[in-house]
Amino acid sequence: MLLRSLLLTSAALLALPAHADDKPADTRGASATASSDAPATAANNQDHDEPGAQIVVTGTRARNTADVLGGTAVLAKDELTNDLRPTIGETLAQQPGVSASSFGPNASRPVLRGFIGARAPLLTDGIGSIDVSNTSADHASIINPLTADRIEVLRGPTALIFGPSAIGGVVNVIDSRIPRHMPEEVVHFDGIATYGSAADERSVSGAADVPVTSKIVLHADGSFSQTGDQRTGGYVLSPALRAQAAASADPEIADLADLKGKVPNTAAKTWDVAGGAAIIDGTNNLGFSVSHFDTFYGVPVRYSLDPAIEAENVRLHAQQTRVDIRGEVNIGDGFFKQLRTRWAAADYKHSEIEDTGEVGTTFYNQGYEGRLELVQSGRGGWDGLIGGQFSLRDMHVIGEEKFLPKNSAQQFGLFTLQSLDLGAFKAEAAARFEHNDVTAQADADIGNPAYARSFDSFSASLGASYAVADGMRFGVNVSRAERAPTPEELFANGPHAGTQAYEIGNPDFGTEKSWGVEATFKGSGDGFAFSTAAYYNWFTGYIYDTPTGATEDDLPVFQYNQADARYYGFEAEGSLRLAQVKAFTINATALADYVHAEIVGTGPAPRIPPLRINGGLEATSDNFSIRGEVEHVFDQTRISAFETPTDGFTFVNASVSWKPWGAASNTSLMLSANNIFDVEARRAASVLKDYAPLPGRDIRVTARIQI
């Protein structure tokens, strides 16, 4: 009923652009929050070796990354093809300030400056993923990187138009499921196929756009991915657990000390299909898409070293059916020039299947989300937008290991983003007010009474930058944010098979408040580009979960707590042209990032990525690109109570790509070798780091074709 209602609504709305002024077919606009004045061709054709020249399309208008307040990253074109992985977390893990939760190879979310979940929202074209990936680390996000055209990691004032608490940043995945422009071809096709040796990964995806009239375009896409168990470069268990296992008198446990090669129970199969249509009349457009996502994957085993406790092999089967609507209509030359709207609704379900084949627990989630924006006309370097947003979520968990009562969350927000561009001096400000209602039904099974909580929050950000020299810009951004607790943080109380943990929330939590300051220095010129950012955030009522050392139902207890906290760190990246050798340009690249996080009065925050550095050399021409790089991740010994230290590791990677029709074409063939020396590596941000290391040597072949 929900999806049918949205389809009927979208069909009724499709006639709206027909009343707009007749203008040439638009080839512009790149996101739900991108200005129609921003050429998509400019956004999609930036050279990957010039980070200072990349274009960010999210916001009031398209902007060079050097003009964006806050550390920002863009994955598009060649770089997206090279970094593409089955999960959004692993796809983004090489970007500055980004790590990944790495809950095995199939459930990995981005970790932005040490933050995950509500503090680092995942969006599809400006709208949330409407799943339960925010609920637990083992729940995969229903965002498929195979269908992405570009991915932007946004920080600074722009992030506030999407939510009040994006302290780490916002990930906005932009696709073409609702067409934005009329193809010049009779059929426009984009396809990609990949093979990865570390997990015997086979994936293929394709998308087609067909103009059926001068103003109507149809879209269809689909993808399929299948992997075996992930191969690792060493032992499955960490050295500390191997030592414990080897000392056990139980032969089955002692054998775990020698477990190596492949991480058991990590195979996966995923498919995705979507269809859409849009009416495009000049710079006015309105369209919709309907999609279905289905994934079946295993969760790495958290082996028990106690003979009395049996470890579980849990697999998850997740499905989502979703409807999306997007529209942009010009409304004149007054104070406002454009109306934008974006809506989505989804039915989501996943079952956690035990090794006996029985369904232990099932999650149901039904969600609606929508936003409306009025874009201001530019006047004297000043532009901006105002808007409103709502989201509704109903979640129900059934089964013997449910850890949440049936709950609902409603959010209503008003926001504004204002920008001033005076050439050398640029300023930006954003503000957002949000009201949240969170309710939970009484549930005797997990001992929870009925709850009803309401929260009002106000967040704001103000920043400015100044061109200190030609191509060099220094900026400062100050922010104040409030975040309402999530239902999981409030109401969790029970065993969770997927994470193999007993999770306990606190229904008395108040809002989480924070202040932050960030300084950026960016520049580019003939043969070089760089971007640096340093930040400091301090929290009042910071909400975090940590193991307590206790056990319940044979599971370790993880308790949500609230305390003051301090986060600070930096990220930097740059490229330098070293030489020109005939048709090849030789570039050197470098990247570094670091996070320091402290819970006041307690000690280090849990699961924080350590210092990382990366250096590379590449040779590029119109047809070929050859790259080699070394990445070193340092030890993480600043750990919370009951957390284990993480050893450092060094990856050596190499790739070569060929574009048979030149640099302007998106058709390419790429061969890459990752973790060439097959080292054993674990991410400090992963809950399962001691049981599920990163992939070993991975030889990947990727073919992309666009016609």
XYZ file of C-alpha atoms in Angstrom:
707
model
C 0.000 0.000 0.000
C 2.782 2.394 0.880
C 4.653 1.867 -2.387
C 1.492 1.952 -4.509
C 0.481 5.293 -2.963
C 3.824 6.842 -3.815
C 3.659 5.532 -7.363
C 0.223 7.086 -7.847
C 1.479 10.352 -6.382
C 4.482 10.419 -8.691
C 2.330 9.666 -11.724
C 0.061 12.598 -10.885
C 3.009 14.935 -10.452
C 4.668 14.055 -13.740
C 2.501 16.514 -15.618
C 3.828 19.535 -13.684
C 6.862 20.422 -15.821
C 4.732 20.553 -18.943
C 3.519 24.005 -17.874
C 7.041 25.445 -17.625
C 8.623 27.633 -20.259
C 9.920 25.708 -23.246
C 13.705 25.561 -23.020
C 16.406 23.410 -24.604
C 16.856 19.934 -23.201
C 18.941 20.152 -20.045
C 22.242 18.327 -19.696
C 22.906 19.889 -16.324
C 22.430 19.135 -12.646
C 24.078 16.321 -10.788
C 22.250 15.720 -7.520
C 19.035 16.324 -5.718
C 20.704 19.276 -4.091
C 22.792 20.379 -7.045
C 22.071 23.589 -8.867
C 20.653 23.255 -12.348
C 23.289 25.802 -13.315
C 26.067 23.267 -12.693
C 27.182 21.266 -15.733
C 27.201 17.560 -15.041
C 29.876 17.189 -17.693
C 32.187 19.366 -15.664
C 31.476 17.334 -12.567
C 32.080 14.021 -14.263
C 35.157 14.792 -16.322
C 37.646 16.063 -13.778
C 41.104 14.521 -13.998
C 41.602 12.093 -11.143
C 45.174 13.322 -10.666
C 44.076 16.856 -9.820
C 42.273 16.687 -6.451
C 42.212 20.465 -6.192
C 40.186 20.697 -9.404
C 37.393 18.273 -8.486
C 33.822 19.532 -8.456
C 31.352 19.111 -5.585
C 27.804 19.216 -6.926
C 25.900 18.943 -3.637
C 24.697 22.255 -2.190
C 23.293 25.440 -3.690
C 25.541 25.168 -6.757
C 28.494 23.215 -8.136
C 31.800 24.281 -6.597
C 35.461 23.456 -6.813
C 36.566 21.449 -3.764
C 38.973 24.286 -2.948
C 35.951 26.535 -2.330
C 34.145 24.103 -0.006
C 34.484 24.756 3.716
C 35.536 21.568 5.454
C 37.533 18.562 4.326
C 35.796 17.101 1.285
C 36.380 14.095 -0.960
C 34.893 13.194 -4.341
C 34.959 9.804 -6.052
C 33.992 9.960 -9.718
C 34.973 8.523 -13.066
C 38.329 6.634 -13.013
C 38.890 6.866 -9.267
C 35.443 5.422 -8.532
C 36.052 2.580 -10.983
C 39.415 1.798 -9.377
C 38.154 1.908 -5.771
C 34.851 0.110 -6.393
C 34.145 -2.663 -3.872
C 30.983 -4.588 -2.876
C 30.314 -2.274 0.119
C 30.200 1.495 0.431
C 32.600 1.368 3.391
C 35.382 -0.416 1.508
C 34.790 1.701 -1.611
C 35.535 4.870 0.371
C 38.220 3.518 2.697
C 41.115 5.090 0.753
C 39.748 8.640 0.996
C 41.311 11.132 3.453
C 39.665 11.001 6.872
C 37.769 7.807 6.008
C 38.158 4.296 7.396
C 35.607 1.449 7.414
C 33.754 -0.622 10.001
C 34.812 -3.832 8.175
C 32.358 -6.215 9.827
C 33.545 -8.828 7.372
C 33.527 -8.240 3.610
C 29.752 -7.822 3.289
C 28.769 -5.267 5.946
C 31.105 -2.288 5.993
C 30.080 1.334 6.580
C 32.344 4.353 6.224
C 33.970 5.622 9.427
C 34.402 9.398 9.039
C 36.962 10.980 11.374
C 36.319 8.179 13.853
C 32.503 8.544 13.665
C 29.938 6.112 12.334
C 26.156 5.785 12.270
C 24.092 8.871 13.050
C 27.211 11.071 13.145
C 28.160 9.986 9.595
C 24.897 9.610 7.606
C 24.718 7.637 4.355
C 22.501 9.178 1.680
C 21.265 8.249 -1.760
C 20.882 11.459 -3.743
C 20.175 13.433 -0.568
C 17.829 10.878 1.059
C 18.661 8.238 3.678
C 19.130 4.567 2.855
C 15.968 3.643 4.865
C 17.367 0.392 6.218
C 18.667 -0.806 9.595
C 22.401 -0.515 8.905
C 22.484 2.181 11.588
C 21.181 -0.350 14.109
C 24.140 -2.705 14.178
C 27.537 -3.261 12.575
C 26.481 -6.562 10.988
C 23.608 -4.997 9.041
C 24.632 -4.157 5.486
C 23.723 -0.756 4.090
C 21.257 -0.915 1.199
C 23.384 1.359 -0.962
C 24.952 -0.400 -3.923
C 28.262 1.154 -5.084
C 27.867 -0.634 -8.439
C 25.043 1.752 -9.377
C 26.819 4.958 -8.260
C 27.839 7.682 -10.726
C 29.802 9.598 -8.105
C 30.213 9.644 -4.322
C 30.828 12.772 -2.266
C 32.035 12.987 1.335
C 30.822 16.375 2.608
C 31.742 18.332 5.704
C 31.187 21.890 6.874
C 27.973 23.942 6.645
C 26.641 22.006 3.623
C 26.312 18.852 5.738
C 23.711 20.561 7.965
C 21.066 20.612 5.238
C 20.915 16.812 5.551
C 20.916 16.373 9.322
C 21.806 17.994 12.635
C 24.548 15.629 13.699
C 26.872 14.974 10.756
C 29.972 15.683 12.875
C 32.117 13.287 10.882
C 30.563 14.264 7.566
C 27.892 13.103 5.127
C 28.286 10.488 2.391
C 26.086 11.316 -0.596
C 25.894 8.606 -3.278
C 24.624 10.021 -6.562
C 23.136 7.723 -9.198
C 21.087 8.052 -12.393
C 18.047 6.006 -11.483
C 15.930 9.098 -11.939
C 17.332 10.561 -15.181
C 18.635 14.136 -15.069
C 19.186 14.826 -18.771
C 18.073 13.658 -22.191
C 20.597 11.272 -23.772
C 21.932 12.243 -27.168
C 22.016 8.571 -28.200
C 19.056 6.373 -29.116
C 20.105 4.204 -26.171
C 22.693 5.346 -23.633
C 24.351 2.389 -21.889
C 26.865 2.168 -19.046
C 28.135 -1.192 -17.829
C 30.811 -2.514 -15.507
C 32.144 -6.005 -14.778
C 34.676 -6.954 -12.075
C 36.539 -10.008 -10.901
C 38.428 -10.018 -7.577
C 40.574 -12.988 -6.608
C 40.570 -12.557 -2.794
C 36.955 -13.672 -2.491
C 36.390 -15.080 -5.984
C 34.272 -11.950 -6.478
C 32.227 -11.735 -9.674
C 30.077 -8.695 -10.269
C 28.356 -7.122 -13.226
C 26.045 -4.156 -13.587
C 24.410 -2.260 -16.424
C 22.234 0.811 -16.855
C 20.366 2.098 -19.902
C 18.580 5.370 -20.639
C 16.175 5.576 -23.575
C 14.529 8.839 -24.741
C 11.028 7.932 -25.896
C 9.960 11.498 -26.764
C 11.703 14.869 -26.817
C 10.889 15.276 -23.109
C 10.471 11.783 -21.644
C 13.351 9.402 -20.848
C 13.129 5.894 -19.417
C 15.794 4.260 -17.252
C 16.563 0.665 -16.256
C 19.495 -0.828 -14.392
C 20.502 -4.029 -12.683
C 23.466 -5.607 -10.959
C 24.589 -8.985 -9.683
C 27.473 -9.853 -7.369
C 28.626 -13.141 -5.896
C 31.610 -13.932 -3.678
C 33.044 -16.930 -1.914
C 34.625 -16.907 1.528
C 37.201 -14.124 1.781
C 40.846 -15.178 1.666
C 43.156 -13.473 4.130
C 46.902 -12.977 4.156
C 47.503 -14.881 7.367
C 45.687 -16.351 10.337
C 41.985 -15.735 10.939
C 42.323 -15.086 14.682
C 44.476 -12.305 16.090
C 47.788 -13.262 17.795
C 46.299 -12.814 21.286
C 43.329 -15.100 20.539
C 45.563 -17.651 18.833
C 47.680 -17.834 21.977
C 44.572 -18.399 24.102
C 43.283 -21.053 21.716
C 46.630 -22.882 21.593
C 46.683 -23.057 25.398
C 43.235 -24.697 25.568
C 42.925 -28.325 26.648
C 39.971 -28.715 24.283
C 41.328 -29.989 20.932
C 38.627 -28.257 18.877
C 39.509 -24.906 20.421
C 43.236 -25.582 20.113
C 42.760 -26.197 16.390
C 41.467 -22.624 16.001
C 45.029 -21.375 16.571
C 45.939 -22.790 13.147
C 42.881 -21.476 11.276
C 44.149 -19.536 8.266
C 43.587 -18.994 4.577
C 39.888 -18.126 4.345
C 37.522 -16.411 6.771
C 34.638 -18.889 7.207
C 31.036 -17.867 6.596
C 31.801 -14.754 4.522
C 30.348 -15.712 1.126
C 27.619 -13.501 -0.348
C 25.187 -13.150 -3.230
C 23.533 -9.817 -4.074
C 21.278 -8.604 -6.850
C 19.624 -5.276 -7.501
C 17.186 -4.035 -10.157
C 15.521 -0.685 -10.804
C 13.383 1.135 -13.338
C 12.591 4.819 -13.625
C 11.293 7.596 -15.837
C 11.486 11.365 -15.985
C 9.988 14.285 -17.845
C 12.679 16.822 -18.683
C 11.603 20.176 -20.084
C 14.514 22.568 -20.219
C 15.803 23.000 -16.664
C 12.559 21.590 -15.225
C 12.338 17.882 -14.505
C 10.304 15.426 -12.509
C 10.791 11.701 -12.291
C 10.557 8.551 -10.216
C 12.223 5.183 -9.818
C 11.266 1.839 -8.282
C 14.018 -0.499 -7.080
C 14.439 -3.840 -5.361
C 17.573 -4.981 -3.523
C 18.280 -8.525 -2.330
C 21.391 -9.753 -0.525
C 22.263 -12.993 1.241
C 25.549 -12.986 3.135
C 27.431 -14.599 5.971
C 28.706 -12.902 9.116
C 32.238 -13.852 10.245
C 32.188 -16.209 13.205
C 33.118 -14.760 16.586
C 34.729 -17.957 17.819
C 34.273 -18.851 21.466
C 37.364 -20.015 23.355
C 35.177 -21.345 26.148
C 34.215 -25.032 25.570
C 30.875 -24.418 27.305
C 29.848 -21.726 24.793
C 29.131 -22.584 21.183
C 29.871 -19.970 18.516
C 27.149 -19.240 15.970
C 27.343 -19.194 12.176
C 24.840 -16.499 11.265
C 23.774 -15.531 7.745
C 21.592 -12.578 6.843
C 19.024 -12.312 4.066
C 18.083 -8.659 3.489
C 15.511 -7.286 1.035
C 14.295 -3.789 0.297
C 11.716 -2.420 -2.131
C 11.920 1.321 -2.583
C 10.254 4.176 -4.485
C 12.044 7.481 -5.129
C 10.752 10.782 -6.539
C 12.749 13.846 -7.525
C 11.640 17.129 -9.075
C 13.137 20.520 -9.954
C 10.981 23.373 -11.258
C 12.012 26.931 -12.100
C 9.643 29.403 -10.434
C 10.794 32.731 -11.851
C 13.354 35.467 -11.320
C 12.237 36.692 -7.903
C 13.891 36.013 -4.568
C 13.536 32.270 -5.228
C 14.397 30.808 -8.606
C 13.839 27.079 -8.179
C 11.792 24.564 -6.235
C 13.380 21.175 -5.556
C 11.704 18.165 -4.022
C 12.936 14.706 -3.130
C 10.891 11.860 -1.633
C 11.419 8.190 -0.870
C 9.626 5.313 0.788
C 10.883 1.806 1.440
C 9.861 -1.530 2.900
C 12.850 -3.349 4.369
C 13.210 -6.780 5.925
C 16.082 -8.986 6.910
C 16.267 -12.370 8.602
C 19.171 -13.645 10.680
C 19.508 -17.333 9.844
C 21.231 -19.742 12.209
C 23.565 -22.537 11.107
C 20.657 -25.006 11.430
C 18.794 -23.095 8.708
C 16.212 -21.739 11.143
C 15.357 -18.041 11.215
C 16.357 -16.752 14.618
C 15.435 -13.082 14.355
C 13.752 -10.914 11.710
C 13.927 -7.129 11.381
C 11.140 -5.177 9.683
C 11.568 -1.519 8.831
C 9.178 0.761 6.971
C 10.291 4.292 6.296
C 9.316 7.493 4.531
C 11.555 10.477 3.949
C 11.099 13.720 2.044
C 12.607 17.154 1.612
C 11.573 20.384 -0.074
C 13.998 23.184 -0.964
C 13.548 26.713 -2.261
C 16.704 27.874 -4.032
C 17.428 31.597 -3.964
C 18.419 33.648 -6.986
C 22.016 34.804 -6.909
C 22.441 38.464 -6.010
C 25.794 40.194 -5.714
C 27.636 37.004 -4.870
C 24.999 35.872 -2.382
C 22.964 32.716 -2.894
C 21.393 30.069 -0.720
C 18.401 27.898 -0.017
C 15.838 27.204 2.671
C 13.971 23.983 3.133
C 12.266 21.403 5.254
C 12.700 17.688 5.749
C 10.849 14.860 7.443
C 11.488 11.193 8.074
C 9.282 8.518 9.615
C 10.493 5.087 10.638
C 8.640 2.119 12.094
C 10.796 -0.828 13.126
C 9.772 -4.187 14.507
C 12.028 -7.074 15.561
C 10.662 -10.551 16.131
C 12.395 -13.757 17.159
C 14.152 -15.383 20.049
C 17.108 -12.977 19.973
C 15.393 -9.663 19.467
C 17.095 -6.883 21.375
C 14.763 -3.979 20.530
C 11.060 -3.402 21.225
C 8.766 -2.284 18.423
C 9.606 1.394 17.987
C 8.902 4.467 15.879
C 10.975 7.549 15.166
C 9.707 10.775 13.587
C 11.913 13.696 12.611
C 10.883 17.103 11.273
C 13.492 19.691 10.391
C 13.835 23.202 8.968
C 17.159 24.335 7.529
C 18.911 27.038 5.574
C 22.259 27.297 3.794
C 23.577 30.739 2.798
C 26.719 31.462 0.778
C 28.566 34.680 0.003
C 31.166 34.801 -2.771
C 33.168 38.029 -3.038
C 36.049 36.493 -4.954
C 38.984 36.408 -2.573
C 36.622 36.229 0.427
C 33.951 33.545 0.675
C 31.620 32.818 3.571
C 28.989 30.197 4.297
C 26.467 29.715 7.088
C 23.898 27.039 7.847
C 21.317 26.481 10.557
C 18.907 23.668 11.308
C 16.101 23.137 13.815
C 14.810 19.613 14.311
C 12.061 17.996 16.356
C 12.242 14.274 17.139
C 9.590 11.963 18.601
C 10.740 8.485 19.602
C 8.365 5.860 21.006
C 8.688 2.222 22.016
C 5.926 -0.244 22.806
C 5.985 -2.229 26.023
C 7.724 -5.559 25.517
C 7.694 -8.112 28.315
C 10.038 -10.431 26.374
C 12.979 -8.086 26.859
C 11.713 -6.362 29.985
C 11.020 -2.945 28.440
C 8.055 -0.787 29.458
C 6.452 1.639 27.008
C 8.436 4.812 26.332
C 7.726 8.122 24.622
C 10.486 10.721 24.300
C 10.636 14.050 22.447
C 13.732 16.077 21.608
C 14.240 19.523 20.111
C 17.651 20.367 18.716
C 19.304 23.342 17.068
C 22.511 23.175 15.042
C 24.443 25.878 13.229
C 27.677 26.326 11.328
C 29.540 29.426 10.185
C 32.695 29.549 8.129
C 34.781 31.713 5.840
C 37.772 31.342 3.565
C 40.221 33.784 2.045
C 42.500 33.506 -0.971
C 45.908 34.155 0.568
C 47.604 33.799 -2.835
C 46.711 32.821 -6.373
C 45.200 29.334 -6.106
C 45.702 29.179 -2.312
C 42.802 29.417 0.112
C 42.690 29.300 3.919
C 39.398 28.674 5.704
C 37.928 28.329 9.190
C 34.605 26.788 10.111
C 32.897 26.798 13.539
C 29.916 24.560 14.271
C 27.516 23.801 17.079
C 25.419 20.632 16.824
C 22.788 18.736 18.790
C 21.688 15.163 18.184
C 18.753 13.242 19.587
C 19.508 9.671 20.716
C 18.526 6.911 18.312
C 16.012 4.203 19.290
C 18.894 1.698 19.447
C 20.795 3.847 21.936
C 17.659 4.310 24.027
C 15.901 0.951 23.970
C 18.365 -1.880 23.175
C 18.095 -4.658 25.760
C 18.875 -8.162 24.649
C 21.049 -10.628 22.727
C 21.930 -9.967 19.101
C 23.105 -12.984 17.113
C 24.559 -10.975 14.233
C 27.073 -9.122 16.401
C 27.171 -11.944 18.970
C 26.765 -9.391 21.738
C 24.249 -8.569 24.450
C 23.354 -4.903 23.836
C 21.932 -2.548 26.485
C 20.709 1.005 25.910
C 19.471 3.709 28.275
C 16.008 5.285 27.775
C 16.965 8.264 29.963
C 19.641 9.651 27.631
C 19.448 13.358 26.808
C 20.519 15.103 23.617
C 24.148 14.918 22.559
C 25.682 18.399 22.130
C 28.947 19.368 20.490
C 31.076 22.300 19.403
C 33.607 22.026 16.631
C 36.217 24.091 14.849
C 37.961 23.182 11.610
C 40.725 24.923 9.678
C 41.460 24.136 6.036
C 44.252 25.110 3.680
C 43.832 24.174 0.032
C 45.632 25.076 -3.128
C 46.409 24.155 -6.711
C 48.567 25.455 -9.505
C 50.676 24.381 -12.432
C 51.442 20.751 -11.696
C 50.381 20.565 -8.065
C 47.335 20.391 -5.805
C 46.865 19.898 -2.072
C 44.142 19.903 0.561
C 44.614 19.886 4.343
C 42.208 20.047 7.269
C 42.624 20.058 11.055
C 39.681 19.837 13.452
C 38.715 19.745 17.126
C 35.322 18.647 18.468
C 34.197 18.615 22.082
C 31.001 16.908 23.214
C 28.614 17.142 26.128
C 26.566 13.986 26.619
C 28.451 11.972 23.983
C 26.737 8.588 23.438
C 28.944 5.551 22.837
C 28.869 1.806 23.344
C 31.612 -0.220 24.955
C 32.070 -3.762 26.305
C 31.644 -4.053 30.063
C 33.525 -7.308 30.595
C 30.333 -9.045 31.745
C 28.487 -11.810 29.903
C 24.758 -12.392 29.472
C 23.199 -15.355 27.653
C 26.784 -16.483 26.910
C 27.426 -13.210 25.058
C 29.681 -10.259 25.927
C 27.677 -7.282 27.200
C 27.948 -3.990 25.297
C 26.529 -1.011 27.182
C 25.588 2.413 25.772
C 26.912 5.227 27.958
C 26.805 9.022 27.918
C 29.733 11.249 28.882
C 31.785 14.212 27.699
C 34.266 13.544 24.902
C 37.000 15.219 22.857
C 37.939 14.421 19.251
C 40.691 16.039 17.240
C 42.743 15.150 14.192
C 43.832 16.057 10.704
C 43.826 14.851 7.115
C 45.947 15.889 4.163
C 46.401 14.883 0.550
C 48.294 16.253 -2.393
C 49.751 15.599 -5.831
C 52.832 16.947 -7.572
C 53.839 16.674 -11.225
C 57.415 15.423 -11.316
C 58.102 15.202 -15.032
C 56.713 14.950 -18.532
C 58.101 11.938 -20.414
C 56.800 12.030 -23.987
C 53.044 11.364 -23.721
C 53.171 10.487 -20.006
C 52.838 12.815 -17.027
C 54.628 11.531 -13.931
C 52.906 12.477 -10.667
C 53.633 11.827 -7.002
C 50.725 11.627 -4.551
C 50.530 11.543 -0.764
C 47.810 11.148 1.874
C 47.780 11.122 5.676
C 45.078 11.177 8.358
C 44.846 10.818 12.123
C 42.159 10.867 14.851
C 42.616 11.232 18.619
C 39.459 10.515 20.642
C 39.002 10.661 24.408
C 36.035 9.966 26.697
C 36.519 12.471 29.517
C 37.222 10.729 32.817
C 37.302 7.286 31.181
C 40.035 7.132 28.555
C 40.293 6.511 24.825
C 37.081 6.145 22.824
C 36.559 2.667 21.332
C 37.345 1.625 17.748
C 39.291 4.679 16.564
C 41.440 4.419 13.400
C 45.163 5.095 13.973
C 47.560 7.264 11.984
C 47.721 6.330 8.297
C 50.046 7.465 5.513
C 49.985 6.679 1.812
C 52.413 7.568 -0.961
C 52.197 6.791 -4.651
C 53.713 7.338 -8.080
C 51.687 7.353 -11.277
C 52.245 7.848 -14.975
C 49.254 8.973 -17.015
C 48.553 9.641 -20.664
C 45.404 9.966 -22.738
C 45.140 6.195 -23.047
C 47.137 4.649 -20.207
C 47.541 5.086 -16.464
C 50.061 3.179 -14.346
C 50.158 3.564 -10.561
C 51.999 2.084 -7.608
C 51.450 2.995 -3.948
C 52.450 2.062 -0.428
C 50.018 2.489 2.461
C 51.118 2.134 6.077
C 48.624 1.996 8.940
C 50.239 2.364 12.360
C 49.564 0.375 15.528
C 46.537 1.378 17.559
C 47.388 1.058 21.244
C 45.127 3.863 22.526
C 42.210 1.573 23.325
C 39.204 1.529 25.611
C 38.636 -0.937 28.436
C 38.242 -4.549 27.219
C 39.303 -3.522 23.704
C 42.374 -5.179 22.183
C 45.275 -3.361 20.498
C 45.638 -3.508 16.718
C 48.942 -4.175 14.985
C 50.021 -1.891 12.173
C 50.395 -3.120 8.602
C 51.735 -2.046 5.217
C 49.964 -2.594 1.904
C 51.675 -2.333 -1.467
C 49.246 -1.845 -4.350
C 49.610 -1.357 -8.110
C 47.272 -0.791 -11.050
C 47.279 -0.204 -14.778
C 44.348 1.026 -16.845
C 43.752 1.452 -20.554
C 41.266 3.772 -22.249
C 41.058 2.698 -25.884
C 39.147 5.838 -26.906
C 41.143 8.390 -24.917
C 40.883 10.303 -21.671
C 37.450 11.785 -22.392
C 35.869 8.322 -22.645
C 34.455 6.370 -19.709
C 35.252 3.085 -21.431
C 38.247 1.473 -19.748
C 39.960 -1.772 -18.792
C 41.774 -1.891 -15.447
C 44.038 -4.449 -13.802
C 45.031 -3.948 -10.164
C 46.908 -5.865 -7.495
C 46.097 -4.977 -3.887
C 48.033 -6.125 -0.824
C 50.649 -7.563 -3.171
C 52.730 -9.083 -0.344
C 49.705 -10.840 1.177
C 50.081 -9.358 4.660
C 47.713 -10.026 7.537
C 45.883 -6.798 8.387
C 43.083 -5.729 10.744
C 41.186 -2.447 11.064
C 41.006 -0.863 14.508
C 37.508 0.476 13.717
C 36.104 -3.030 13.294
C 34.194 -4.760 16.087
C 35.311 -8.069 14.556
C 38.972 -7.197 13.921
C 40.221 -10.091 16.095
C 38.104 -12.608 14.153
C 37.958 -11.208 10.602
C 41.122 -9.728 9.051
C 41.162 -7.717 5.830
C 41.547 -9.453 2.445
C 44.889 -10.913 1.458
C 46.378 -10.472 -1.997
C 43.593 -9.402 -4.355
C 44.058 -9.339 -8.129
C 41.214 -7.391 -9.693
C 40.133 -6.967 -13.310
C 37.534 -4.307 -14.061
C 35.999 -3.509 -17.434
C 33.781 -0.464 -17.897
C 31.966 0.448 -21.084
C 29.849 3.474 -21.915
C 28.066 3.983 -25.214
